[in-house]
Tab-separated table of C-alpha atoms in Angstrom:
chain	number	residue	atom	x	y	z
S	137	ASP	CA	-67.943	58.517	176.498
S	138	ALA	CA	-68.629	62.798	176.567
S	139	GLY	CA	-70.802	62.753	173.674
S	140	VAL	CA	-69.899	64.588	170.460
S	141	ILE	CA	-68.962	68.061	171.564
S	142	GLN	CA	-69.022	70.363	169.223
S	143	SER	CA	-67.670	74.322	169.586
S	144	PRO	CA	-68.206	77.213	170.569
S	145	ARG	CA	-72.054	76.507	171.126
S	146	HIS	CA	-72.687	80.037	170.470
S	147	GLU	CA	-70.674	82.358	167.647
S	148	VAL	CA	-71.690	85.884	167.054
S	149	THR	CA	-69.706	87.407	164.600
S	150	GLU	CA	-69.291	90.341	161.564
S	151	MET	CA	-70.149	89.805	158.064
S	152	GLY	CA	-67.191	89.349	156.456
S	153	GLN	CA	-65.257	87.817	158.581
S	154	GLU	CA	-63.808	83.545	158.616
S	155	VAL	CA	-65.856	81.808	161.299
S	156	THR	CA	-64.528	77.295	162.218
S	157	LEU	CA	-66.544	75.337	163.562
S	158	ARG	CA	-65.777	72.370	165.796
S	159	CYS	CA	-66.049	69.556	166.718
S	160	LYS	CA	-64.538	65.544	167.657
S	161	PRO	CA	-66.394	63.372	167.438
S	162	ILE	CA	-67.553	60.130	169.444
S	163	SER	CA	-64.157	58.048	169.980
S	164	GLY	CA	-64.885	54.470	167.570
S	165	HIS	CA	-67.045	56.407	164.999
S	166	ASP	CA	-66.581	56.180	161.480
S	167	TYR	CA	-69.374	58.594	160.177
S	168	LEU	CA	-69.649	62.728	160.510
S	169	PHE	CA	-71.664	64.680	160.481
S	170	TRP	CA	-71.746	68.251	159.910
S	171	TYR	CA	-76.365	69.925	159.426
S	172	ARG	CA	-77.060	72.267	159.638
S	173	GLN	CA	-79.920	73.848	161.011
S	174	THR	CA	-82.791	77.228	159.580
S	175	MET	CA	-87.068	77.655	160.750
S	176	MET	CA	-86.717	77.738	156.293
S	177	ARG	CA	-85.213	75.238	155.183
S	178	GLY	CA	-84.558	72.702	158.638
S	179	LEU	CA	-82.275	70.509	159.285
S	180	GLU	CA	-80.401	69.854	155.670
S	181	LEU	CA	-77.190	67.624	155.237
S	182	LEU	CA	-74.423	69.439	154.221
S	183	ILE	CA	-71.635	66.914	154.209
S	184	TYR	CA	-70.263	64.044	155.407
S	185	PHE	CA	-67.127	62.342	156.327
S	186	ASN	CA	-65.722	58.087	156.772
S	187	ASN	CA	-62.322	57.270	157.621
S	188	ASN	CA	-62.298	61.362	157.679
S	189	VAL	CA	-62.679	61.220	153.908
S	190	PRO	CA	-65.512	63.493	152.430
S	191	ILE	CA	-67.990	61.379	150.884
S	192	ASP	CA	-70.784	63.245	149.678
S	193	ASP	CA	-70.459	67.201	149.633
S	194	SER	CA	-72.538	68.495	147.358
S	195	GLY	CA	-75.264	69.939	150.281
S	196	MET	CA	-72.889	72.861	151.299
S	197	PRO	CA	-73.935	75.369	150.326
S	198	GLU	CA	-71.150	77.733	148.231
S	199	ASP	CA	-67.482	78.336	147.687
S	200	ARG	CA	-66.857	79.792	151.019
S	201	PHE	CA	-67.799	77.335	153.000
S	202	SER	CA	-64.968	73.982	153.545
S	203	ALA	CA	-65.046	71.150	155.659
S	204	LYS	CA	-62.204	69.466	156.996
S	205	MET	CA	-61.427	65.906	159.414
S	206	PRO	CA	-57.897	65.869	159.768
S	207	ASN	CA	-58.043	62.790	161.810
S	208	ALA	CA	-60.550	60.787	163.604
S	209	SER	CA	-61.152	62.678	166.477
S	210	PHE	CA	-61.479	66.287	164.766
S	211	SER	CA	-63.392	68.794	162.350
S	212	THR	CA	-64.040	72.096	161.297
S	213	LEU	CA	-66.722	73.638	158.885
S	214	LYS	CA	-65.553	76.856	158.268
S	215	ILE	CA	-66.764	79.891	156.797
S	216	GLN	CA	-65.233	81.982	154.633
S	217	PRO	CA	-66.542	84.836	154.437
S	218	SER	CA	-69.450	85.140	156.013
S	219	GLU	CA	-72.919	85.792	155.836
S	220	PRO	CA	-76.029	86.996	157.678
S	221	ARG	CA	-78.027	84.556	156.065
S	222	ASP	CA	-75.063	81.645	156.878
S	223	SER	CA	-76.929	82.007	161.061
S	224	ALA	CA	-78.126	78.931	161.670
S	225	VAL	CA	-77.402	75.813	164.287
S	226	TYR	CA	-74.921	73.837	162.693
S	227	PHE	CA	-74.813	70.699	164.228
S	228	CYS	CA	-72.059	67.685	164.003
S	229	ALA	CA	-72.427	63.626	164.318
S	230	SER	CA	-70.820	61.061	164.184
S	231	SER	CA	-71.924	56.726	163.804
S	232	ARG	CA	-70.507	54.167	163.382
S	233	LEU	CA	-72.602	52.145	161.308
S	234	GLY	CA	-73.565	55.181	158.845
S	235	GLY	CA	-76.747	54.939	157.598
S	236	VAL	CA	-78.725	51.803	159.536
S	237	GLY	CA	-76.629	53.063	162.526
S	238	GLU	CA	-78.173	55.507	165.168
S	239	ALA	CA	-76.457	59.047	164.517
S	240	PHE	CA	-75.104	60.441	167.666
S	241	PHE	CA	-75.491	64.869	167.911
S	242	GLY	CA	-73.707	67.203	169.207
S	243	GLN	CA	-75.784	70.292	171.356
S	244	GLY	CA	-74.509	72.800	168.301
S	245	THR	CA	-73.080	75.711	167.843
S	246	ARG	CA	-75.630	78.505	167.258
S	247	LEU	CA	-73.833	81.173	164.687
S	248	THR	CA	-74.818	84.497	164.157
S	249	VAL	CA	-73.403	86.555	161.785
S	250	VAL	CA	-74.087	90.594	161.918
Z	161	ALA	CA	-84.027	59.621	146.056
Z	162	GLN	CA	-85.468	59.106	149.377
Z	163	SER	CA	-87.748	61.045	151.315
Z	164	VAL	CA	-89.855	61.571	154.486
Z	165	THR	CA	-93.425	63.727	154.586
Z	166	GLN	CA	-94.326	65.295	157.984
Z	167	LEU	CA	-98.476	65.020	157.180
Z	168	ASP	CA	-98.668	67.509	161.004
Z	169	SER	CA	-96.182	70.907	161.430
Z	170	HIS	CA	-97.970	70.583	165.314
Z	171	VAL	CA	-99.898	68.350	166.913
Z	172	SER	CA	-100.975	69.582	170.799
Z	173	VAL	CA	-102.415	66.942	172.881
Z	174	SER	CA	-103.287	67.007	176.823
Z	175	GLU	CA	-101.456	64.969	179.048
Z	176	GLY	CA	-102.314	61.793	179.347
Z	177	THR	CA	-103.503	61.170	176.566
Z	178	PRO	CA	-102.287	59.160	173.579
Z	179	VAL	CA	-99.776	61.461	171.279
Z	180	LEU	CA	-100.153	60.428	167.278
Z	181	LEU	CA	-96.858	61.419	165.031
Z	182	ARG	CA	-97.382	60.978	161.383
Z	183	CYS	CA	-94.427	60.210	159.355
Z	184	ASN	CA	-94.752	58.749	155.145
Z	185	TYR	CA	-91.845	57.808	153.126
Z	186	SER	CA	-90.686	57.629	150.343
Z	187	SER	CA	-87.738	54.677	148.832
Z	188	SER	CA	-86.655	53.558	146.161
Z	189	TYR	CA	-85.924	50.354	148.112
Z	190	SER	CA	-85.928	48.814	151.644
Z	191	PRO	CA	-85.220	51.939	153.526
Z	192	SER	CA	-84.553	52.810	157.972
Z	193	LEU	CA	-86.052	54.827	159.358
Z	194	PHE	CA	-86.160	56.512	162.539
Z	195	TRP	CA	-87.239	59.274	164.887
Z	196	TYR	CA	-85.014	61.906	166.662
Z	197	VAL	CA	-86.381	64.227	169.731
Z	198	GLN	CA	-85.041	67.771	170.078
Z	199	HIS	CA	-86.068	69.796	173.044
Z	200	PRO	CA	-85.644	73.313	172.989
Z	201	ASN	CA	-81.314	74.032	173.211
Z	202	LYS	CA	-80.529	70.586	172.956
Z	203	GLY	CA	-78.428	68.014	169.804
Z	204	LEU	CA	-81.091	65.732	168.716
Z	205	GLN	CA	-81.711	62.143	170.322
Z	206	LEU	CA	-82.827	58.749	168.591
Z	207	LEU	CA	-86.380	57.663	170.035
Z	208	LEU	CA	-86.554	54.349	167.550
Z	209	LYS	CA	-85.360	53.617	164.766
Z	210	TYR	CA	-86.813	50.592	162.005
Z	211	THR	CA	-84.153	48.598	159.585
Z	212	SER	CA	-86.078	45.654	157.914
Z	213	ALA	CA	-86.098	43.258	161.421
Z	214	ALA	CA	-89.938	43.290	163.930
Z	215	THR	CA	-92.456	46.043	161.798
Z	216	LEU	CA	-93.802	47.402	165.353
Z	217	VAL	CA	-90.681	49.093	167.051
Z	218	LYS	CA	-90.523	50.454	170.260
Z	219	GLY	CA	-88.343	53.345	171.325
Z	220	ILE	CA	-87.017	54.850	174.773
Z	221	ASN	CA	-89.896	56.886	177.287
Z	222	GLY	CA	-92.963	54.814	176.034
Z	223	PHE	CA	-92.926	55.695	172.407
Z	224	GLU	CA	-93.887	53.000	169.114
Z	225	ALA	CA	-93.671	53.342	165.415
Z	226	GLU	CA	-94.772	51.579	163.252
Z	227	PHE	CA	-94.084	50.436	159.553
Z	228	LYS	CA	-96.213	49.902	157.893
Z	229	LYS	CA	-95.197	49.109	154.265
Z	230	SER	CA	-98.544	48.917	151.716
Z	231	GLU	CA	-99.050	52.379	153.294
Z	232	THR	CA	-94.863	54.430	153.113
Z	233	SER	CA	-95.844	54.977	156.878
Z	234	PHE	CA	-94.170	55.394	160.390
Z	235	HIS	CA	-96.263	56.700	161.817
Z	236	LEU	CA	-94.853	57.540	166.095
Z	237	THR	CA	-97.432	56.951	168.615
Z	238	LYS	CA	-97.110	57.404	173.069
Z	239	PRO	CA	-100.468	55.878	175.000
Z	240	SER	CA	-100.364	58.362	177.440
Z	241	ALA	CA	-98.888	62.098	177.174
Z	242	HIS	CA	-95.939	63.274	179.355
Z	243	MET	CA	-95.095	67.232	179.926
Z	244	SER	CA	-91.945	66.210	179.352
Z	245	ASP	CA	-92.784	64.768	176.043
Z	246	ALA	CA	-92.773	68.577	174.506
Z	247	ALA	CA	-90.469	69.240	171.765
Z	248	GLU	CA	-89.582	68.682	168.309
Z	249	TYR	CA	-89.620	65.415	166.336
Z	250	PHE	CA	-88.148	64.120	163.301
Z	251	CYS	CA	-89.383	61.544	160.498
Z	252	VAL	CA	-85.664	60.355	159.280
Z	253	VAL	CA	-85.208	57.892	156.112
Z	254	SER	CA	-81.839	56.287	154.405
Z	255	VAL	CA	-81.316	53.582	152.365
Z	256	GLY	CA	-78.737	52.159	154.523
Z	257	PHE	CA	-75.391	50.767	153.135
Z	258	GLY	CA	-73.913	52.417	150.045
Z	259	ASN	CA	-76.383	56.109	150.861
Z	260	GLU	CA	-75.373	56.538	154.709
Z	261	LYS	CA	-76.973	60.435	153.687
Z	262	LEU	CA	-79.657	60.728	156.295
Z	263	THR	CA	-82.989	63.015	154.981
Z	264	PHE	CA	-84.799	64.626	157.486
Z	265	GLY	CA	-88.507	65.622	157.978
Z	266	THR	CA	-89.544	69.231	158.412
Z	267	GLY	CA	-90.777	68.154	161.703
Z	268	THR	CA	-93.424	67.977	164.581
Z	269	ARG	CA	-93.758	70.597	166.918
Z	270	LEU	CA	-95.488	68.169	170.044
Z	271	THR	CA	-97.554	70.473	172.426
Z	272	ILE	CA	-98.325	69.657	175.627
Z	273	ILE	CA	-102.084	70.459	177.931
Z	274	PRO	CA	-101.253	70.394	181.111
């Protein structure tokens, strides 16, 4: 398996624009997590899905953030409109056993909002 | 609620000397505990995990960690540091089934001195 695949690897956008981050989890994994990493706040869980259903979105910072998982092999994290404080590295991870299993992380998307 | 505290934000050791990265946890239930490593501009990789089996856990690249319930600790050690060990290390806690949320510590940056 190629592992968790995220795209794009880097994204630079202007404030106010819509940004969509994409993730393909490992086949057979039924949990998918979105994390955000910043120097100030470290790694924060934004939302996670089980069998394509959002389970906990309490980490989503604002209504500007939304996440979907239309099928078992694809998820998106959308920010609209984007703001400079959204600049961070966004990681997607998947696992087979949720909290007791190993979470496999993608390479991340480095988002810069100018 | 569960949490982890990584006691050192930065650790420097000489190549060939032992490594000790400290982590204390707080959990109302029997936790699952993990150590992840993040090399510069890379995703996170699992080093090892504890899930209520043996208290001494061996991981990849010569790392190991010991679960001590009486001290609520899960410190990461390695007998002899290698230059390639230079990275950021995260202690992670989860309460497992029913709560798949992985809670990350703030990270410890390990520097290896030649």
